[in-house]
Amino acid sequence: MECALCRQDREIRRSHIIPEFLYEAMYDEKHRFHVLSVIEDQKDWMEQKGLREPLLCDDCETKISRFEDYARRVLKGDAEFKFQRQGSAVIVDGLDYKRFKLFQLSILWRAGVSKLDLFQHVQLGPFEDALRNMVLDEEPGKQEDFGCVMFGLKNGIDAIADLIVQPVRTRSDDGHCCYRFVFGGFQWVFFVSSKPAIGPYSVGFLQESGRLCFLVKDVFEANWVSSFAQKRAQLGRVS
């Protein structure tokens, strides 16, 4: 079977699109998590070990796992970096640009090639192969290449780590195509456009200097939360 990344005919593993460490906060005592659906003919269900599908060979899994290991340490506060709060903004300095940017790109690319229903709205078109080559060659590109703006999510004073939401396609105020993901306590907004996003949004992209700026906001202020709740109510699913 052909590996989606290196495109070599090899034994393929069941790969995660969103890394398994980002599901940890969602697991119950039986290592399961509850998936909430807003698809009319798809009821809620239980999953184990995160959502996976046949995708990558061992070598490509190992390649991507290096980016994931670094991102795991960053998101759990175990990596070396400095940060400061300025009101609702957080400024982080000292990140490894290459490893963290490739972590971001690898998730966007995997979602784009995935056949799982959860990622059906991520349609990368002509950008899919460009992303594949960047991940394969471990080339993160410039900071405006597939830039990602992150928003820290909280509920009151508590950070939210136990939430993964189906990615959707949207547009920025200046017309750029974006894909919005929610996982790991953050909303991740990827800019996927033939024109580089160099406006005010680019301030939130991971900088080649290793600086990352993001805003922290309450999850219930987000429009997508109320939209999701309304869709579930319409289907008679209130939990």
Tab-separated table of N, CA, C and O in Angstrom, residues 39-113:
chain	number	residue	atom	x	y	z
A	39	ILE	N	-24.099	15.111	12.711
A	39	ILE	CA	-24.517	14.505	11.450
A	39	ILE	C	-25.808	13.736	11.693
A	39	ILE	O	-25.886	12.903	12.595
A	40	GLU	N	-26.830	14.007	10.911
A	40	GLU	CA	-28.166	13.494	11.187
A	40	GLU	C	-28.211	11.975	11.298
A	40	GLU	O	-28.862	11.427	12.183
A	41	ASP	N	-27.528	11.267	10.396
A	41	ASP	CA	-27.591	9.801	10.408
A	41	ASP	C	-26.404	9.165	11.120
A	41	ASP	O	-26.144	7.973	10.996
A	42	GLN	N	-25.648	9.961	11.877
A	42	GLN	CA	-24.513	9.446	12.647
A	42	GLN	C	-24.715	9.782	14.120
A	42	GLN	O	-24.654	10.938	14.520
A	43	LYS	N	-24.997	8.751	14.934
A	43	LYS	CA	-25.177	8.968	16.361
A	43	LYS	C	-23.829	9.192	17.045
A	43	LYS	O	-22.769	8.904	16.486
A	44	ASP	N	-23.894	9.709	18.278
A	44	ASP	CA	-22.679	9.838	19.084
A	44	ASP	C	-22.065	8.450	19.285
A	44	ASP	O	-22.783	7.440	19.296
A	45	TRP	N	-20.735	8.404	19.459
A	45	TRP	CA	-20.106	7.105	19.662
A	45	TRP	C	-18.859	7.249	20.531
A	45	TRP	O	-18.396	8.348	20.833
A	46	MET	N	-18.296	6.099	20.945
A	46	MET	CA	-17.094	6.054	21.757
A	46	MET	C	-15.918	5.617	20.890
A	46	MET	O	-16.065	4.776	20.003
A	47	GLU	N	-14.751	6.207	21.141
A	47	GLU	CA	-13.527	5.847	20.430
A	47	GLU	C	-12.416	5.581	21.434
A	47	GLU	O	-12.459	6.052	22.570
A	48	GLN	N	-11.417	4.807	21.011
A	48	GLN	CA	-10.228	4.568	21.812
A	48	GLN	C	-8.991	4.959	21.015
A	48	GLN	O	-8.956	4.835	19.797
A	49	LYS	N	-7.972	5.472	21.720
A	49	LYS	CA	-6.671	5.805	21.134
A	49	LYS	C	-6.739	6.892	20.068
A	49	LYS	O	-5.842	7.029	19.235
A	50	GLY	N	-7.783	7.678	20.065
A	50	GLY	CA	-7.876	8.740	19.067
A	50	GLY	C	-8.299	8.197	17.722
A	50	GLY	O	-8.251	6.997	17.454
A	51	LEU	N	-8.723	9.086	16.844
A	51	LEU	CA	-9.185	8.682	15.516
A	51	LEU	C	-7.980	8.382	14.624
A	51	LEU	O	-7.073	9.202	14.499
A	52	ARG	N	-8.000	7.205	13.990
A	52	ARG	CA	-6.871	6.764	13.169
A	52	ARG	C	-7.368	6.187	11.848
A	52	ARG	O	-8.523	5.796	11.721
A	53	GLU	N	-6.456	6.101	10.897
A	53	GLU	CA	-6.753	5.473	9.612
A	53	GLU	C	-5.449	5.041	8.954
A	53	GLU	O	-4.376	5.592	9.274
A	54	PRO	N	-5.460	4.087	8.041
A	54	PRO	CA	-4.236	3.680	7.341
A	54	PRO	C	-3.702	4.845	6.513
A	54	PRO	O	-4.379	5.327	5.617
A	55	LEU	N	-2.478	5.302	6.807
A	55	LEU	CA	-1.999	6.512	6.148
A	55	LEU	C	-0.492	6.511	5.902
A	55	LEU	O	-0.055	6.759	4.778
A	56	LEU	N	0.318	6.242	6.928
A	56	LEU	CA	1.761	6.448	6.839
A	56	LEU	C	2.545	5.168	7.090
A	56	LEU	O	2.113	4.287	7.831
A	57	CYS	N	3.737	5.114	6.509
A	57	CYS	CA	4.663	4.009	6.777
A	57	CYS	C	5.425	4.299	8.074
A	57	CYS	O	5.344	5.401	8.635
A	58	ASP	N	6.210	3.338	8.544
A	58	ASP	CA	6.948	3.504	9.800
A	58	ASP	C	7.922	4.683	9.736
A	58	ASP	O	8.039	5.451	10.688
A	59	ASP	N	8.635	4.813	8.617
A	59	ASP	CA	9.624	5.889	8.509
A	59	ASP	C	8.958	7.262	8.588
A	59	ASP	O	9.470	8.183	9.245
A	60	CYS	N	7.821	7.405	7.924
A	60	CYS	CA	7.133	8.701	7.933
A	60	CYS	C	6.461	8.966	9.277
A	60	CYS	O	6.392	10.117	9.721
A	61	GLU	N	5.981	7.921	9.934
A	61	GLU	CA	5.460	8.074	11.299
A	61	GLU	C	6.565	8.593	12.214
A	61	GLU	O	6.346	9.480	13.038
A	62	THR	N	7.767	8.013	12.076
A	62	THR	CA	8.891	8.428	12.910
A	62	THR	C	9.263	9.882	12.644
A	62	THR	O	9.557	10.650	13.571
A	63	LYS	N	9.248	10.268	11.373
A	63	LYS	CA	9.553	11.656	11.008
A	63	LYS	C	8.585	12.618	11.700
A	63	LYS	O	8.994	13.578	12.369
A	64	ILE	N	7.297	12.355	11.562
A	64	ILE	CA	6.292	13.255	12.125
A	64	ILE	C	6.301	13.214	13.647
A	64	ILE	O	6.026	14.225	14.310
A	65	SER	N	6.636	12.063	14.211
A	65	SER	CA	6.631	11.947	15.678
A	65	SER	C	7.655	12.884	16.310
A	65	SER	O	7.478	13.310	17.459
A	66	ARG	N	8.707	13.241	15.585
A	66	ARG	CA	9.697	14.182	16.131
A	66	ARG	C	9.087	15.571	16.297
A	66	ARG	O	9.358	16.256	17.294
A	67	PHE	N	8.272	15.982	15.333
A	67	PHE	CA	7.591	17.279	15.465
A	67	PHE	C	6.585	17.222	16.617
A	67	PHE	O	6.452	18.174	17.387
A	68	GLU	N	5.863	16.094	16.694
A	68	GLU	CA	4.832	15.952	17.719
A	68	GLU	C	5.427	15.935	19.121
A	68	GLU	O	4.838	16.495	20.055
A	69	ASP	N	6.567	15.283	19.270
A	69	ASP	CA	7.194	15.218	20.597
A	69	ASP	C	7.568	16.611	21.080
A	69	ASP	O	7.353	16.962	22.248
A	70	TYR	N	8.108	17.421	20.182
A	70	TYR	CA	8.459	18.781	20.584
A	70	TYR	C	7.200	19.578	20.911
A	70	TYR	O	7.139	20.280	21.937
A	71	ALA	N	6.165	19.482	20.069
A	71	ALA	CA	4.920	20.219	20.320
A	71	ALA	C	4.277	19.772	21.630
A	71	ALA	O	3.721	20.598	22.366
A	72	ARG	N	4.349	18.487	21.924
A	72	ARG	CA	3.797	17.989	23.193
A	72	ARG	C	4.490	18.670	24.366
A	72	ARG	O	3.826	19.116	25.327
A	73	ARG	N	5.797	18.780	24.312
A	73	ARG	CA	6.534	19.410	25.402
A	73	ARG	C	6.213	20.905	25.498
A	73	ARG	O	6.120	21.456	26.601
A	74	VAL	N	6.017	21.551	24.352
A	74	VAL	CA	5.640	22.972	24.364
A	74	VAL	C	4.265	23.150	24.992
A	74	VAL	O	4.071	23.973	25.898
A	75	LEU	N	3.283	22.378	24.522
A	75	LEU	CA	1.905	22.561	24.976
A	75	LEU	C	1.710	22.137	26.431
A	75	LEU	O	0.794	22.621	27.094
A	76	LYS	N	2.579	21.264	26.919
A	76	LYS	CA	2.497	20.846	28.321
A	76	LYS	C	3.426	21.661	29.218
A	76	LYS	O	3.509	21.417	30.419
A	77	GLY	N	4.145	22.617	28.624
A	77	GLY	CA	5.006	23.490	29.410
A	77	GLY	C	6.330	22.873	29.808
A	77	GLY	O	7.002	23.374	30.720
A	78	ASP	N	6.755	21.787	29.118
A	78	ASP	CA	7.994	21.106	29.474
A	78	ASP	C	9.184	21.543	28.629
A	78	ASP	O	10.322	21.171	28.929
A	79	ALA	N	8.966	22.268	27.540
A	79	ALA	CA	10.059	22.743	26.690
A	79	ALA	C	10.593	24.066	27.238
A	79	ALA	O	9.938	24.750	28.026
A	80	GLU	N	11.791	24.435	26.808
A	80	GLU	CA	12.397	25.677	27.262
A	80	GLU	C	11.915	26.843	26.397
A	80	GLU	O	12.157	26.871	25.194
A	81	PHE	N	11.222	27.768	27.006
A	81	PHE	CA	10.816	29.003	26.336
A	81	PHE	C	10.422	30.008	27.406
A	81	PHE	O	10.257	29.657	28.582
A	82	LYS	N	10.260	31.246	27.018
A	82	LYS	CA	9.838	32.301	27.923
A	82	LYS	C	8.483	32.830	27.476
A	82	LYS	O	8.184	32.836	26.277
A	83	PHE	N	7.663	33.241	28.432
A	83	PHE	CA	6.384	33.833	28.050
A	83	PHE	C	6.018	34.951	29.019
A	83	PHE	O	6.492	34.994	30.162
A	84	GLN	N	5.180	35.834	28.524
A	84	GLN	CA	4.675	36.920	29.354
A	84	GLN	C	3.235	37.210	28.987
A	84	GLN	O	2.832	37.048	27.831
A	85	ARG	N	2.446	37.593	29.978
A	85	ARG	CA	1.051	37.965	29.758
A	85	ARG	C	0.945	39.470	29.645
A	85	ARG	O	1.542	40.217	30.414
A	86	GLN	N	0.155	39.917	28.679
A	86	GLN	CA	-0.172	41.331	28.526
A	86	GLN	C	-1.679	41.414	28.339
A	86	GLN	O	-2.184	41.388	27.221
A	87	GLY	N	-2.408	41.471	29.435
A	87	GLY	CA	-3.871	41.435	29.375
A	87	GLY	C	-4.330	40.070	28.889
A	87	GLY	O	-3.987	39.038	29.476
A	88	SER	N	-5.097	40.050	27.811
A	88	SER	CA	-5.586	38.783	27.268
A	88	SER	C	-4.613	38.173	26.264
A	88	SER	O	-4.887	37.115	25.692
A	89	ALA	N	-3.479	38.837	26.046
A	89	ALA	CA	-2.487	38.338	25.096
A	89	ALA	C	-1.360	37.614	25.832
A	89	ALA	O	-0.999	37.962	26.963
A	90	VAL	N	-0.822	36.593	25.169
A	90	VAL	CA	0.344	35.867	25.681
A	90	VAL	C	1.422	35.926	24.607
A	90	VAL	O	1.159	35.651	23.433
A	91	ILE	N	2.631	36.289	24.998
A	91	ILE	CA	3.762	36.355	24.082
A	91	ILE	C	4.781	35.309	24.506
A	91	ILE	O	5.263	35.323	25.648
A	92	VAL	N	5.082	34.394	23.598
A	92	VAL	CA	6.020	33.314	23.862
A	92	VAL	C	7.269	33.538	23.024
A	92	VAL	O	7.176	33.807	21.824
A	93	ASP	N	8.432	33.424	23.638
A	93	ASP	CA	9.704	33.551	22.935
A	93	ASP	C	10.552	32.312	23.179
A	93	ASP	O	10.483	31.686	24.241
A	94	GLY	N	11.364	31.964	22.180
A	94	GLY	CA	12.303	30.861	22.342
A	94	GLY	C	11.829	29.534	21.790
A	94	GLY	O	12.436	28.495	22.068
A	95	LEU	N	10.757	29.539	20.982
A	95	LEU	CA	10.290	28.295	20.379
A	95	LEU	C	11.200	27.893	19.216
A	95	LEU	O	11.825	28.736	18.573
A	96	ASP	N	11.269	26.605	18.983
A	96	ASP	CA	11.994	26.089	17.818
A	96	ASP	C	11.075	26.233	16.615
A	96	ASP	O	10.122	25.468	16.458
A	97	TYR	N	11.346	27.229	15.781
A	97	TYR	CA	10.455	27.539	14.659
A	97	TYR	C	10.247	26.334	13.760
A	97	TYR	O	9.108	26.006	13.393
A	98	LYS	N	11.304	25.671	13.383
A	98	LYS	CA	11.203	24.571	12.426
A	98	LYS	C	10.320	23.455	12.962
A	98	LYS	O	9.389	23.004	12.278
A	99	ARG	N	10.582	23.015	14.172
A	99	ARG	CA	9.839	21.854	14.694
A	99	ARG	C	8.381	22.180	14.980
A	99	ARG	O	7.489	21.386	14.673
A	100	PHE	N	8.110	23.368	15.552
A	100	PHE	CA	6.721	23.673	15.873
A	100	PHE	C	5.927	23.996	14.615
A	100	PHE	O	4.761	23.622	14.489
A	101	LYS	N	6.547	24.671	13.644
A	101	LYS	CA	5.840	24.969	12.391
A	101	LYS	C	5.554	23.679	11.626
A	101	LYS	O	4.447	23.505	11.073
A	102	LEU	N	6.485	22.742	11.592
A	102	LEU	CA	6.249	21.475	10.911
A	102	LEU	C	5.179	20.652	11.620
A	102	LEU	O	4.432	19.910	10.976
A	103	PHE	N	5.084	20.785	12.925
A	103	PHE	CA	3.974	20.155	13.659
A	103	PHE	C	2.645	20.711	13.159
A	103	PHE	O	1.716	19.953	12.841
A	104	GLN	N	2.540	22.034	13.056
A	104	GLN	CA	1.324	22.657	12.552
A	104	GLN	C	1.014	22.188	11.128
A	104	GLN	O	-0.118	21.776	10.824
A	105	LEU	N	2.014	22.253	10.248
A	105	LEU	CA	1.802	21.894	8.845
A	105	LEU	C	1.412	20.430	8.701
A	105	LEU	O	0.587	20.084	7.841
A	106	SER	N	1.993	19.561	9.519
A	106	SER	CA	1.705	18.132	9.388
A	106	SER	C	0.252	17.824	9.729
A	106	SER	O	-0.368	16.965	9.103
A	107	ILE	N	-0.314	18.534	10.696
A	107	ILE	CA	-1.716	18.309	11.044
A	107	ILE	C	-2.624	18.815	9.931
A	107	ILE	O	-3.587	18.143	9.535
A	108	LEU	N	-2.333	19.993	9.405
A	108	LEU	CA	-3.139	20.525	8.307
A	108	LEU	C	-3.086	19.580	7.109
A	108	LEU	O	-4.125	19.273	6.506
A	109	TRP	N	-1.894	19.111	6.753
A	109	TRP	CA	-1.762	18.205	5.600
A	109	TRP	C	-2.493	16.878	5.853
A	109	TRP	O	-3.234	16.402	4.998
A	110	ARG	N	-2.299	16.286	7.025
A	110	ARG	CA	-2.960	15.016	7.325
A	110	ARG	C	-4.474	15.149	7.280
A	110	ARG	O	-5.175	14.263	6.785
A	111	ALA	N	-4.993	16.256	7.803
A	111	ALA	CA	-6.442	16.478	7.752
A	111	ALA	C	-6.920	16.581	6.311
A	111	ALA	O	-8.007	16.106	5.967
A	112	GLY	N	-6.094	17.185	5.463
A	112	GLY	CA	-6.475	17.356	4.070
A	112	GLY	C	-6.519	16.058	3.286
A	112	GLY	O	-7.317	15.916	2.359
A	113	VAL	N	-5.660	15.084	3.633
A	113	VAL	CA	-5.637	13.807	2.907
A	113	VAL	C	-6.479	12.744	3.601
A	113	VAL	O	-6.693	11.664	3.050
